Short mmCIF file of C-alpha atoms in Angstrom, two decimals:
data_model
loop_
_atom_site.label_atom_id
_atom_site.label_comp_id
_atom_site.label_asym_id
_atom_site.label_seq_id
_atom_site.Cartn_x
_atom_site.Cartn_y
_atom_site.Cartn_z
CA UNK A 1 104.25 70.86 108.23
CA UNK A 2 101.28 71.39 106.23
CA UNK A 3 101.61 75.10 105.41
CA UNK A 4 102.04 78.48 106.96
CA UNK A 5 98.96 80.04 107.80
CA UNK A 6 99.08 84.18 108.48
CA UNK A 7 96.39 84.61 111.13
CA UNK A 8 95.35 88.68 111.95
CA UNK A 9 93.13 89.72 114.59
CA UNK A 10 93.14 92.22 117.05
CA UNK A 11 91.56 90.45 119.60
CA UNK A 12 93.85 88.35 121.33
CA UNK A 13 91.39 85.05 122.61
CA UNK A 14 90.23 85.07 118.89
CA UNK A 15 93.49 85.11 117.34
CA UNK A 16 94.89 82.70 120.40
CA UNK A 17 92.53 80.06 119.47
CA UNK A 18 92.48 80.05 116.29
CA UNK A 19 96.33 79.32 116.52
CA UNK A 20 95.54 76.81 119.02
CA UNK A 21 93.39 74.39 116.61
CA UNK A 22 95.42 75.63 113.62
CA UNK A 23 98.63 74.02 115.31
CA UNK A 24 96.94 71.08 116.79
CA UNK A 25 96.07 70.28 113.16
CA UNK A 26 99.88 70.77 112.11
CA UNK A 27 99.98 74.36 110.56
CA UNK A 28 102.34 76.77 111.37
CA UNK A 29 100.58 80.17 112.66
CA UNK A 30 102.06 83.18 112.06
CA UNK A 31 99.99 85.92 114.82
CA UNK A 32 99.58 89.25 114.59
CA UNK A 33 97.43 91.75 116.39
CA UNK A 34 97.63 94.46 113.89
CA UNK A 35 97.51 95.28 110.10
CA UNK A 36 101.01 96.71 109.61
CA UNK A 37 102.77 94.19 111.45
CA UNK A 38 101.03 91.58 109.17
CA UNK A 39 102.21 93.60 106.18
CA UNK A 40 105.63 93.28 107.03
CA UNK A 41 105.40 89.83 107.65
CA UNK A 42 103.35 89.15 103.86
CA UNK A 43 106.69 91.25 102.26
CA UNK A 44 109.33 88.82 103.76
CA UNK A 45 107.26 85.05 104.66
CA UNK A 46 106.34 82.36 102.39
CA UNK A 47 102.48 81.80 103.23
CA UNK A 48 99.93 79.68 102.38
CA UNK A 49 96.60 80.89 103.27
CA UNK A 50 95.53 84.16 105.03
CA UNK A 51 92.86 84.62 108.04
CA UNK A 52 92.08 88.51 108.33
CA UNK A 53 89.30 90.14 110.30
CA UNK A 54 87.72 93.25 108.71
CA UNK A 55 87.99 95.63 111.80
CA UNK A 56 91.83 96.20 112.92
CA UNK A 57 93.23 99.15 115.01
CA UNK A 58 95.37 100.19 112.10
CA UNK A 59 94.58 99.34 108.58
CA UNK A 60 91.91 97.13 107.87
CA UNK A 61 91.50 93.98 106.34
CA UNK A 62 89.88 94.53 103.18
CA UNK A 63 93.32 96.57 102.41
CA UNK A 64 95.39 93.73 103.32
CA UNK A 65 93.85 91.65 101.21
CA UNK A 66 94.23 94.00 98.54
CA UNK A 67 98.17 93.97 99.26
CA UNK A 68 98.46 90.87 98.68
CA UNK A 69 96.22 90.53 95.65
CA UNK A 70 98.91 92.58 94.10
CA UNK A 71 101.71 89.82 94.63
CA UNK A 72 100.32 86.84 95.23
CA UNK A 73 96.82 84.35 94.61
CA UNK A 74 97.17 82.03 97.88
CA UNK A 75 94.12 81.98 99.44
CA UNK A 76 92.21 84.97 101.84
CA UNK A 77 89.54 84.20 104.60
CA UNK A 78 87.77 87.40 105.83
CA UNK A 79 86.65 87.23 109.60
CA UNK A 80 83.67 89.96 109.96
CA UNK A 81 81.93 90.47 113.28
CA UNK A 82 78.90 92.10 110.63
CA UNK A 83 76.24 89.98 109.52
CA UNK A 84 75.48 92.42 106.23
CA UNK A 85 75.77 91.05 103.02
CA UNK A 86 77.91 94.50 102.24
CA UNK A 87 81.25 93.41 104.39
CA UNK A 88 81.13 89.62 102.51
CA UNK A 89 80.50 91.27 99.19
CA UNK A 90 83.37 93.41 99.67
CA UNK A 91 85.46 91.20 100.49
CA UNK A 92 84.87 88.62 97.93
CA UNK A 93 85.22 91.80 95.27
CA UNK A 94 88.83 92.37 96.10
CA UNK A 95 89.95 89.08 95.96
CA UNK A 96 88.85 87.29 99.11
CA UNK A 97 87.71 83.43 98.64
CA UNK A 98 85.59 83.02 101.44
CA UNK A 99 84.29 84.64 104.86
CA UNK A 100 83.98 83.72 108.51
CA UNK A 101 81.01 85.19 110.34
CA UNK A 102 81.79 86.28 114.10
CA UNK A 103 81.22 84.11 116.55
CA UNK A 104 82.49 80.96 114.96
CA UNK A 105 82.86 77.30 115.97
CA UNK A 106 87.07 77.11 115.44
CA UNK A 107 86.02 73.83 113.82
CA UNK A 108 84.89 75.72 110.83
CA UNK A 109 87.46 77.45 110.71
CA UNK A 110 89.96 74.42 110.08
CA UNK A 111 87.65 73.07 107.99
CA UNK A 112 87.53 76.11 106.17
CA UNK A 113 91.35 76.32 105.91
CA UNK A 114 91.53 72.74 104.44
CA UNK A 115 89.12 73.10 101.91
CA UNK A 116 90.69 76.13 100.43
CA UNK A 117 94.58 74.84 100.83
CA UNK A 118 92.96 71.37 98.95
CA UNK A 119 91.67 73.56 96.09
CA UNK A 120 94.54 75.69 96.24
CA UNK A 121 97.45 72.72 95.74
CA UNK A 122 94.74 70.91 93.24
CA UNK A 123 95.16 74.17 90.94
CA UNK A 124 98.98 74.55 90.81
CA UNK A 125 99.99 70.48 90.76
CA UNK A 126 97.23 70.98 87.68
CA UNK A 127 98.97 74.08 86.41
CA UNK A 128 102.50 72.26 86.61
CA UNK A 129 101.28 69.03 84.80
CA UNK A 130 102.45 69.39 81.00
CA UNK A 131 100.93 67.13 78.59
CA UNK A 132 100.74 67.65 74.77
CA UNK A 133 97.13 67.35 74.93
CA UNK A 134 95.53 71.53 74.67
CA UNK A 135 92.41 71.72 77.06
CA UNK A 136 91.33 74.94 76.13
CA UNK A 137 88.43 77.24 75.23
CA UNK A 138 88.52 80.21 72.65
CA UNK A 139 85.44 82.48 73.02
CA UNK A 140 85.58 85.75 70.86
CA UNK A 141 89.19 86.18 71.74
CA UNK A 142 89.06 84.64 75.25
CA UNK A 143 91.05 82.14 75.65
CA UNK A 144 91.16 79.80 79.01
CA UNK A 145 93.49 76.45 79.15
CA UNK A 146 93.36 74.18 81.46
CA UNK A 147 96.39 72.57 81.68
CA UNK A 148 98.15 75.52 81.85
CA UNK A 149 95.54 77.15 83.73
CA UNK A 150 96.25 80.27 82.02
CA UNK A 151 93.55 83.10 80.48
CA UNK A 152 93.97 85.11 77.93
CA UNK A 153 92.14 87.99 76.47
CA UNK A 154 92.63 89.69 73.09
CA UNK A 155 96.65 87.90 73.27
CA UNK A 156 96.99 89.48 77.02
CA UNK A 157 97.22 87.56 80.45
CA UNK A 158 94.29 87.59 82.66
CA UNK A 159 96.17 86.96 86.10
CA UNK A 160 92.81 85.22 88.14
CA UNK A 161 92.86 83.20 91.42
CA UNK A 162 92.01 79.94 91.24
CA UNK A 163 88.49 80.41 92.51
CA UNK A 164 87.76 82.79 89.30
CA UNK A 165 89.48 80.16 87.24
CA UNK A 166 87.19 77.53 88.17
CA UNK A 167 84.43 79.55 87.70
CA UNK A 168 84.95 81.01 84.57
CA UNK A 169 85.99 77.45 83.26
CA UNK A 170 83.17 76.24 84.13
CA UNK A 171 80.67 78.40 82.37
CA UNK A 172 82.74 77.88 79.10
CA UNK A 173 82.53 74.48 79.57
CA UNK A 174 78.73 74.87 79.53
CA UNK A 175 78.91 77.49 76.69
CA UNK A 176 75.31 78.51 75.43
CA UNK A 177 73.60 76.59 78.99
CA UNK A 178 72.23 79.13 81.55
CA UNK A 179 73.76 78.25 84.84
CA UNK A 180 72.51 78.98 88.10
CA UNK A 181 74.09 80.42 91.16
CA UNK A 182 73.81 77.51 93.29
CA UNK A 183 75.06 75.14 90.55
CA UNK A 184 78.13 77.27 90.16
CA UNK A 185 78.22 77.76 93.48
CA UNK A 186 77.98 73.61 94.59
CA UNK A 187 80.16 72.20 91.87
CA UNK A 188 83.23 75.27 92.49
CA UNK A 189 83.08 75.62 96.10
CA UNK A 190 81.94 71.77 96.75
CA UNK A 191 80.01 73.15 99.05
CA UNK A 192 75.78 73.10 99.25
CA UNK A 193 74.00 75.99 98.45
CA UNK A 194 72.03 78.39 101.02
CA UNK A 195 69.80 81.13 100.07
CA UNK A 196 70.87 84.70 99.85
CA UNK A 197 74.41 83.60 99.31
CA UNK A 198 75.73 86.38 97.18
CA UNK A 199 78.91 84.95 96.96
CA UNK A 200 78.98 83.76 93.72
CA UNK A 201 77.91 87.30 92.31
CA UNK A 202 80.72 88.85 94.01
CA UNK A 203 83.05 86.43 92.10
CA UNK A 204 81.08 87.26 89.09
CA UNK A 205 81.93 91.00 89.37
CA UNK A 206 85.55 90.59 90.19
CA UNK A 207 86.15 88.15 87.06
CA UNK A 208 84.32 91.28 85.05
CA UNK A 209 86.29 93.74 86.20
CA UNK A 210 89.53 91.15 85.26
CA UNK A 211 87.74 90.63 81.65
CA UNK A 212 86.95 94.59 81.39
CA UNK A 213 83.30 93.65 80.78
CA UNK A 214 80.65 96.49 80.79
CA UNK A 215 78.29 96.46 83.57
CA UNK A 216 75.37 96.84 81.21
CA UNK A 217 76.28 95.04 78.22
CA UNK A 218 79.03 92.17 79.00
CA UNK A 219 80.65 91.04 76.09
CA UNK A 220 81.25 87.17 77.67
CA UNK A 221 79.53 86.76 81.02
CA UNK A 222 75.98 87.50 80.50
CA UNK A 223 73.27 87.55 83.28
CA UNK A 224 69.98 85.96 82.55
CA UNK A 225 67.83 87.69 85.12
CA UNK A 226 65.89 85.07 87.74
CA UNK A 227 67.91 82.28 86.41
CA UNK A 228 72.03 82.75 86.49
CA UNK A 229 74.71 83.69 83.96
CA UNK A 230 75.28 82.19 80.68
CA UNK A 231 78.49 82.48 78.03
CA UNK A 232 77.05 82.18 74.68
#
């Protein structure tokens, strides 16, 4: 099998098909209706991705993904039936890596699912690969290795998903260059750029609030107003 995929929606024929194509394509789907059963199931299951709409009877999505952001860094897919910018921001701030708009082709939705378990299993096989060789960046007592793919600040473990990893090695590895959201955005997420996509400044927040940067001064990821964000 390819990987266990926790599926959450309280509306049946969108959590039904989703399962449907999700199994056709050789995943197992573990279904559930409602937050708190899904809880239960993240405390005992070993999973590899996570679908969760926003609205649920019980407890809503944004606090499962939260739950699991305590434990584990698989990746989270937030279904919203909104089309405001504030239920994808939010989601992306607490850890989510990427958001379905309702209605949705189920299509995307695999697609979706493959593209974040290929960048998911690309990070740890790359984590687990020891070689003497030290791929690393020190910046003012941040320290980022890739071959660990470990982060460091001041001596103290930065625990980020693999998304945030990406990005943040990224703009070291183009220390002192002012990068721009869709370049970020195309060469981490392999994905082309569309205006108004604030998903990248989500990220950007969340890997601040991980780095305990100031909103107005940041010590290491620096916003160049009108053009993107720069480490110097």
């Amino acid at each position: 099998m390819k990987g266990n995929i926790l599926v959450v929606d309280d509306e049946k024929e969108i959590a039904d098909l989703i399962e449907v194509y999700l199994v056709n394509d050789g995943y197992t789907v573990l279904k559930f209706y409602n937050g708190n059963d899904a809880l239960e199931c993240i405390s005992k299951t070993d999973i590899d991705l996570a679908i969760l709409d926003v609205m649920l009877p019980d407890i809503d999505g944004f606090h499962i993904c939260q739950k699991i952001r305590e434990k584990f860094f698989y990746p989270v897919i937030m279904l919203t039936a909104k089309v405001e910018d504030g239920d994808k921001i939010m989601g992306l701030t607490i850890g989510a890596d990427d958001y379905i708009t309702k209605p949705f082709n189920p299509l995307e939705v695999v697609a979706r699912v493959k593209t974040q378990l290929r960048r998911y299993v690309s990070y740890n096989n790359s984590a687990n690969i020891q070689t003497p060789e030290c791929n690393e960046y020190d910046i003012k007592g941040l320290v980022i290795n890739k071959n660990t793919h470990k982060c460091t600040l001041y001596g103290k473990e930065v625990l980020l998903t693999p998304i945030e990893f990406s990005i943040l090695w990224y703009l070291c590895g183009h220390k002192g260059s002012v990068i721009s959201s869709e370049e970020l955005f195309e060469n981490v997420w392999g994905e082309k750029f569309i205006d108004n996509n604030n998903t990248v400044m989500a990220h950007i927040g969340r890997l601040r609030e991980k780095l305990k940067e100031p909103a107005k001064k940041p010590k290491f990821i620096k916003t160049v107003w009108g053009v993107g964000y720069t480490i110097e």
